[in-house]
């Protein structure tokens, strides 16, 4: 199921769009409709993990669509790259955002609902396929734990999980012997640099993530800090066995 956030102040337009989508595409799930920019930013702050696609109008009360795009870019919400469809009748504003890396496409409202529906359905299919990929699922698991993807250590950890996931005997693999040297060669860094960055990213996750989430995810005692090996093993177990 692909979760869609609609940011549109024209209630009748958004209702028509969503009703047709709901009737014709069973893979679409409406996450929320926001009618102003301020509310939309609050939703993005609190429900980032629940949103796959954003349908965005540009002319909005409080904060306009361009300001919302700037918020997403300045906060490096990389999940939304190529995940936003702008639907607006403001032609001059459309020309200002056409090269934004977070856009999948932009549509003139005057071109009609069919044009918008075609673009949205194409993006839903792309997102549905992405969500079934192991790379997407690993990132989603790390997001649940509030790993910060601005840290290079989080990227190294993600790559470590993918390397181990694809090996049959992954339970017996040693990070420093079998995995970190592969990343060291790939990124032209020392093994110690790879290890240190992963540990730092995991330490920061531990302090950023709520203890309740950590305890439930890892089944560990309160205040027990998970090591990178525990993180990797737990994520792989959840992906392979749906624990």
mmCIF file of C-alpha atoms in Angstrom:
data_model
loop_
_atom_site.group_PDB
_atom_site.id
_atom_site.type_symbol
_atom_site.label_atom_id
_atom_site.label_comp_id
_atom_site.label_asym_id
_atom_site.label_seq_id
_atom_site.Cartn_x
_atom_site.Cartn_y
_atom_site.Cartn_z
ATOM 1 C CA UNK A 1 0.000 0.000 0.000
ATOM 2 C CA UNK A 2 1.318 3.462 -0.968
ATOM 3 C CA UNK A 3 0.527 6.299 1.457
ATOM 4 C CA UNK A 4 -0.366 9.664 -0.089
ATOM 5 C CA UNK A 5 -0.376 13.099 1.565
ATOM 6 C CA UNK A 6 -2.459 15.745 -0.226
ATOM 7 C CA UNK A 7 -1.575 19.394 0.412
ATOM 8 C CA UNK A 8 -4.316 21.361 -1.321
ATOM 9 C CA UNK A 9 -6.571 24.212 -0.154
ATOM 10 C CA UNK A 10 -9.269 23.555 -2.766
ATOM 11 C CA UNK A 11 -11.404 20.972 -0.968
ATOM 12 C CA UNK A 12 -13.494 20.073 -4.025
ATOM 13 C CA UNK A 13 -10.443 19.490 -6.217
ATOM 14 C CA UNK A 14 -8.664 17.297 -3.657
ATOM 15 C CA UNK A 15 -11.862 15.353 -2.920
ATOM 16 C CA UNK A 16 -12.459 14.659 -6.620
ATOM 17 C CA UNK A 17 -8.850 13.572 -7.104
ATOM 18 C CA UNK A 18 -8.776 11.252 -4.098
ATOM 19 C CA UNK A 19 -12.211 9.744 -4.780
ATOM 20 C CA UNK A 20 -11.214 8.768 -8.316
ATOM 21 C CA UNK A 21 -7.861 7.399 -7.143
ATOM 22 C CA UNK A 22 -9.486 5.376 -4.372
ATOM 23 C CA UNK A 23 -11.981 3.900 -6.855
ATOM 24 C CA UNK A 24 -9.420 3.037 -9.528
ATOM 25 C CA UNK A 25 -6.174 2.216 -7.712
ATOM 26 C CA UNK A 26 -6.352 -0.220 -4.758
ATOM 27 C CA UNK A 27 -2.661 0.376 -4.010
ATOM 28 C CA UNK A 28 -3.349 3.971 -2.924
ATOM 29 C CA UNK A 29 -4.048 4.870 0.704
ATOM 30 C CA UNK A 30 -4.877 8.444 1.710
ATOM 31 C CA UNK A 31 -2.653 9.397 4.624
ATOM 32 C CA UNK A 32 -4.051 12.893 5.193
ATOM 33 C CA UNK A 33 -5.311 16.031 3.469
ATOM 34 C CA UNK A 34 -3.843 19.345 4.570
ATOM 35 C CA UNK A 35 -5.397 22.631 3.497
ATOM 36 C CA UNK A 36 -2.559 24.980 4.526
ATOM 37 C CA UNK A 37 1.210 25.069 4.536
ATOM 38 C CA UNK A 38 1.673 25.356 8.290
ATOM 39 C CA UNK A 39 -0.347 22.224 8.980
ATOM 40 C CA UNK A 40 1.460 20.405 6.145
ATOM 41 C CA UNK A 41 4.878 21.065 7.686
ATOM 42 C CA UNK A 42 3.656 19.759 11.058
ATOM 43 C CA UNK A 43 2.482 16.582 9.332
ATOM 44 C CA UNK A 44 5.867 16.189 7.645
ATOM 45 C CA UNK A 45 7.597 16.625 11.015
ATOM 46 C CA UNK A 46 5.476 14.039 12.799
ATOM 47 C CA UNK A 47 4.511 11.512 10.122
ATOM 48 C CA UNK A 48 7.493 11.373 7.771
ATOM 49 C CA UNK A 49 7.774 7.578 7.933
ATOM 50 C CA UNK A 50 4.103 7.134 7.037
ATOM 51 C CA UNK A 51 4.176 9.144 3.797
ATOM 52 C CA UNK A 52 5.334 7.821 0.408
ATOM 53 C CA UNK A 53 3.969 10.421 -2.044
ATOM 54 C CA UNK A 54 3.109 14.107 -1.661
ATOM 55 C CA UNK A 55 0.597 15.838 -3.932
ATOM 56 C CA UNK A 56 1.351 19.519 -3.519
ATOM 57 C CA UNK A 57 -0.446 22.691 -4.540
ATOM 58 C CA UNK A 58 1.707 25.823 -4.690
ATOM 59 C CA UNK A 59 -0.770 28.524 -3.697
ATOM 60 C CA UNK A 60 -1.584 27.830 -0.036
ATOM 61 C CA UNK A 61 -2.404 29.792 3.135
ATOM 62 C CA UNK A 62 0.381 30.443 5.681
ATOM 63 C CA UNK A 63 3.273 28.711 3.854
ATOM 64 C CA UNK A 64 3.053 28.228 0.103
ATOM 65 C CA UNK A 65 4.168 25.175 -1.832
ATOM 66 C CA UNK A 66 7.584 26.607 -2.649
ATOM 67 C CA UNK A 67 8.229 27.192 1.062
ATOM 68 C CA UNK A 68 7.222 23.596 1.781
ATOM 69 C CA UNK A 69 9.642 22.365 -0.896
ATOM 70 C CA UNK A 70 12.357 24.542 0.659
ATOM 71 C CA UNK A 71 11.584 23.066 4.083
ATOM 72 C CA UNK A 72 11.928 19.525 2.706
ATOM 73 C CA UNK A 73 15.196 20.378 0.977
ATOM 74 C CA UNK A 74 16.745 22.312 3.891
ATOM 75 C CA UNK A 75 15.919 19.453 6.286
ATOM 76 C CA UNK A 76 17.344 16.917 3.864
ATOM 77 C CA UNK A 77 14.226 14.745 3.862
ATOM 78 C CA UNK A 78 15.757 12.482 1.232
ATOM 79 C CA UNK A 79 12.838 10.077 1.389
ATOM 80 C CA UNK A 80 10.874 12.527 -0.748
ATOM 81 C CA UNK A 81 13.312 12.742 -3.660
ATOM 82 C CA UNK A 82 11.327 12.079 -6.835
ATOM 83 C CA UNK A 83 8.268 11.575 -4.635
ATOM 84 C CA UNK A 84 6.402 14.886 -4.971
ATOM 85 C CA UNK A 85 3.901 15.791 -7.668
ATOM 86 C CA UNK A 86 3.097 19.483 -7.823
ATOM 87 C CA UNK A 87 -0.391 20.231 -9.139
ATOM 88 C CA UNK A 88 -1.005 23.945 -9.548
ATOM 89 C CA UNK A 89 -2.718 26.493 -11.727
ATOM 90 C CA UNK A 90 -0.008 29.074 -10.956
ATOM 91 C CA UNK A 91 2.064 28.900 -14.131
ATOM 92 C CA UNK A 92 4.648 31.438 -12.946
ATOM 93 C CA UNK A 93 5.241 29.466 -9.750
ATOM 94 C CA UNK A 94 5.545 26.215 -11.697
ATOM 95 C CA UNK A 95 8.490 27.629 -13.621
ATOM 96 C CA UNK A 96 10.297 28.307 -10.332
ATOM 97 C CA UNK A 97 10.284 24.705 -9.144
ATOM 98 C CA UNK A 98 10.750 22.651 -12.316
ATOM 99 C CA UNK A 99 14.367 21.668 -11.472
ATOM 100 C CA UNK A 100 13.713 20.755 -7.843
ATOM 101 C CA UNK A 101 15.253 17.292 -7.144
ATOM 102 C CA UNK A 102 12.334 16.287 -4.924
ATOM 103 C CA UNK A 103 9.831 16.537 -7.777
ATOM 104 C CA UNK A 104 8.640 13.552 -9.722
ATOM 105 C CA UNK A 105 6.626 15.832 -11.997
ATOM 106 C CA UNK A 106 4.621 19.058 -12.060
ATOM 107 C CA UNK A 107 1.195 19.500 -13.618
ATOM 108 C CA UNK A 108 -0.886 22.485 -14.615
ATOM 109 C CA UNK A 109 -4.298 22.123 -12.997
ATOM 110 C CA UNK A 110 -5.872 23.564 -16.122
ATOM 111 C CA UNK A 111 -4.807 20.457 -18.075
ATOM 112 C CA UNK A 112 -7.534 18.460 -16.314
ATOM 113 C CA UNK A 113 -7.861 15.662 -13.775
ATOM 114 C CA UNK A 114 -6.940 12.885 -16.195
ATOM 115 C CA UNK A 115 -3.435 14.237 -16.666
ATOM 116 C CA UNK A 116 -2.904 14.430 -12.908
ATOM 117 C CA UNK A 117 -4.332 10.957 -12.366
ATOM 118 C CA UNK A 118 -2.022 9.417 -14.966
ATOM 119 C CA UNK A 119 1.066 10.912 -13.299
ATOM 120 C CA UNK A 120 -0.050 9.917 -9.818
ATOM 121 C CA UNK A 121 -0.792 6.335 -10.864
ATOM 122 C CA UNK A 122 2.632 6.038 -12.514
ATOM 123 C CA UNK A 123 4.331 7.216 -9.322
ATOM 124 C CA UNK A 124 2.230 4.852 -7.190
ATOM 125 C CA UNK A 125 3.473 1.930 -9.306
ATOM 126 C CA UNK A 126 7.082 3.067 -8.877
ATOM 127 C CA UNK A 127 6.681 3.419 -5.102
ATOM 128 C CA UNK A 128 4.964 0.038 -4.809
ATOM 129 C CA UNK A 129 7.911 -1.572 -6.575
ATOM 130 C CA UNK A 130 10.430 0.328 -4.425
ATOM 131 C CA UNK A 131 8.715 -0.767 -1.234
ATOM 132 C CA UNK A 132 9.133 -4.404 -2.159
ATOM 133 C CA UNK A 133 12.913 -4.005 -2.625
ATOM 134 C CA UNK A 134 15.303 -5.016 0.143
ATOM 135 C CA UNK A 135 17.121 -1.669 -0.077
ATOM 136 C CA UNK A 136 13.926 0.210 0.706
ATOM 137 C CA UNK A 137 13.048 -2.117 3.561
ATOM 138 C CA UNK A 138 16.472 -1.721 5.190
ATOM 139 C CA UNK A 139 16.168 2.068 5.096
ATOM 140 C CA UNK A 140 12.665 1.869 6.591
ATOM 141 C CA UNK A 141 13.936 -0.281 9.479
ATOM 142 C CA UNK A 142 16.733 2.187 10.231
ATOM 143 C CA UNK A 143 14.249 5.062 10.108
ATOM 144 C CA UNK A 144 12.118 3.298 12.723
ATOM 145 C CA UNK A 145 15.127 3.528 15.028
ATOM 146 C CA UNK A 146 15.646 7.217 14.209
ATOM 147 C CA UNK A 147 19.021 6.724 12.533
ATOM 148 C CA UNK A 148 20.134 10.010 11.012
ATOM 149 C CA UNK A 149 20.900 9.630 7.296
ATOM 150 C CA UNK A 150 22.965 12.808 7.323
ATOM 151 C CA UNK A 151 25.705 10.766 9.047
ATOM 152 C CA UNK A 152 27.976 8.768 6.782
ATOM 153 C CA UNK A 153 28.052 6.031 9.412
ATOM 154 C CA UNK A 154 24.354 5.366 8.809
ATOM 155 C CA UNK A 155 25.079 4.835 5.113
ATOM 156 C CA UNK A 156 27.925 2.459 5.966
ATOM 157 C CA UNK A 157 25.606 0.566 8.325
ATOM 158 C CA UNK A 158 22.948 0.295 5.612
ATOM 159 C CA UNK A 159 25.515 -1.118 3.199
ATOM 160 C CA UNK A 160 26.760 -3.567 5.848
ATOM 161 C CA UNK A 161 23.223 -4.891 6.344
ATOM 162 C CA UNK A 162 22.739 -5.357 2.599
ATOM 163 C CA UNK A 163 26.071 -7.168 2.237
ATOM 164 C CA UNK A 164 25.245 -9.561 5.077
ATOM 165 C CA UNK A 165 21.623 -10.046 4.021
ATOM 166 C CA UNK A 166 22.727 -11.460 0.675
ATOM 167 C CA UNK A 167 25.015 -14.081 2.233
ATOM 168 C CA UNK A 168 23.668 -17.509 3.224
ATOM 169 C CA UNK A 169 25.839 -17.838 6.320
ATOM 170 C CA UNK A 170 25.398 -14.278 7.508
ATOM 171 C CA UNK A 171 25.144 -15.293 11.196
ATOM 172 C CA UNK A 172 28.793 -16.424 11.123
ATOM 173 C CA UNK A 173 30.175 -13.383 9.320
ATOM 174 C CA UNK A 174 32.562 -11.101 11.212
ATOM 175 C CA UNK A 175 32.090 -7.383 10.573
ATOM 176 C CA UNK A 176 35.727 -6.339 10.912
ATOM 177 C CA UNK A 177 37.053 -9.312 8.988
ATOM 178 C CA UNK A 178 34.440 -9.832 6.260
ATOM 179 C CA UNK A 179 32.335 -6.681 5.836
ATOM 180 C CA UNK A 180 34.258 -3.570 6.802
ATOM 181 C CA UNK A 181 37.183 -4.384 4.438
ATOM 182 C CA UNK A 182 34.703 -4.467 1.512
ATOM 183 C CA UNK A 183 33.383 -1.016 2.466
ATOM 184 C CA UNK A 184 36.936 0.195 3.085
ATOM 185 C CA UNK A 185 37.915 -0.678 -0.471
ATOM 186 C CA UNK A 186 34.707 0.719 -1.953
ATOM 187 C CA UNK A 187 34.886 4.086 -0.167
ATOM 188 C CA UNK A 188 38.697 4.342 -0.025
ATOM 189 C CA UNK A 189 38.645 4.624 3.759
ATOM 190 C CA UNK A 190 40.437 2.630 6.439
ATOM 191 C CA UNK A 191 38.636 -0.245 8.128
ATOM 192 C CA UNK A 192 38.926 1.667 11.395
ATOM 193 C CA UNK A 193 37.271 4.717 9.791
ATOM 194 C CA UNK A 194 34.323 2.591 8.606
ATOM 195 C CA UNK A 195 33.994 0.961 12.033
ATOM 196 C CA UNK A 196 34.243 4.265 13.937
ATOM 197 C CA UNK A 197 31.625 5.994 11.778
ATOM 198 C CA UNK A 198 29.167 3.100 12.188
ATOM 199 C CA UNK A 199 29.683 3.087 15.962
ATOM 200 C CA UNK A 200 29.197 6.875 16.123
ATOM 201 C CA UNK A 201 25.976 6.684 14.080
ATOM 202 C CA UNK A 202 24.687 3.917 16.349
ATOM 203 C CA UNK A 203 25.590 5.867 19.501
ATOM 204 C CA UNK A 204 23.700 8.890 18.178
ATOM 205 C CA UNK A 205 20.722 6.699 17.305
ATOM 206 C CA UNK A 206 20.720 5.362 20.863
ATOM 207 C CA UNK A 207 20.517 8.854 22.334
ATOM 208 C CA UNK A 208 17.962 10.101 19.773
ATOM 209 C CA UNK A 209 15.591 7.122 19.891
ATOM 210 C CA UNK A 210 13.013 6.664 22.646
ATOM 211 C CA UNK A 211 13.904 3.903 25.109
ATOM 212 C CA UNK A 212 10.496 2.296 24.587
ATOM 213 C CA UNK A 213 11.177 1.909 20.853
ATOM 214 C CA UNK A 214 14.654 0.475 21.526
ATOM 215 C CA UNK A 215 13.393 -1.997 24.115
ATOM 216 C CA UNK A 216 10.576 -3.248 21.890
ATOM 217 C CA UNK A 217 12.724 -3.430 18.766
ATOM 218 C CA UNK A 218 15.734 -5.220 20.252
ATOM 219 C CA UNK A 219 14.027 -6.989 23.191
ATOM 220 C CA UNK A 220 16.729 -5.638 25.474
ATOM 221 C CA UNK A 221 16.770 -4.310 29.011
ATOM 222 C CA UNK A 222 16.262 -0.611 29.619
ATOM 223 C CA UNK A 223 19.426 1.487 29.136
ATOM 224 C CA UNK A 224 21.218 -1.361 27.338
ATOM 225 C CA UNK A 225 22.941 0.065 24.265
ATOM 226 C CA UNK A 226 22.762 -2.112 21.108
ATOM 227 C CA UNK A 227 26.024 -2.679 19.263
ATOM 228 C CA UNK A 228 26.253 -2.385 15.457
ATOM 229 C CA UNK A 229 26.338 -6.199 15.244
ATOM 230 C CA UNK A 230 23.115 -6.437 17.263
ATOM 231 C CA UNK A 231 21.498 -3.768 15.080
ATOM 232 C CA UNK A 232 22.499 -5.568 11.890
ATOM 233 C CA UNK A 233 21.428 -9.016 13.149
ATOM 234 C CA UNK A 234 18.081 -7.730 14.423
ATOM 235 C CA UNK A 235 17.274 -5.866 11.203
ATOM 236 C CA UNK A 236 18.138 -8.913 9.077
ATOM 237 C CA UNK A 237 16.038 -11.188 11.300
ATOM 238 C CA UNK A 238 13.063 -8.854 10.941
ATOM 239 C CA UNK A 239 13.454 -8.678 7.159
ATOM 240 C CA UNK A 240 13.995 -12.394 6.619
ATOM 241 C CA UNK A 241 11.541 -13.781 9.124
ATOM 242 C CA UNK A 242 9.069 -10.902 9.626
ATOM 243 C CA UNK A 243 9.697 -10.847 13.369
#
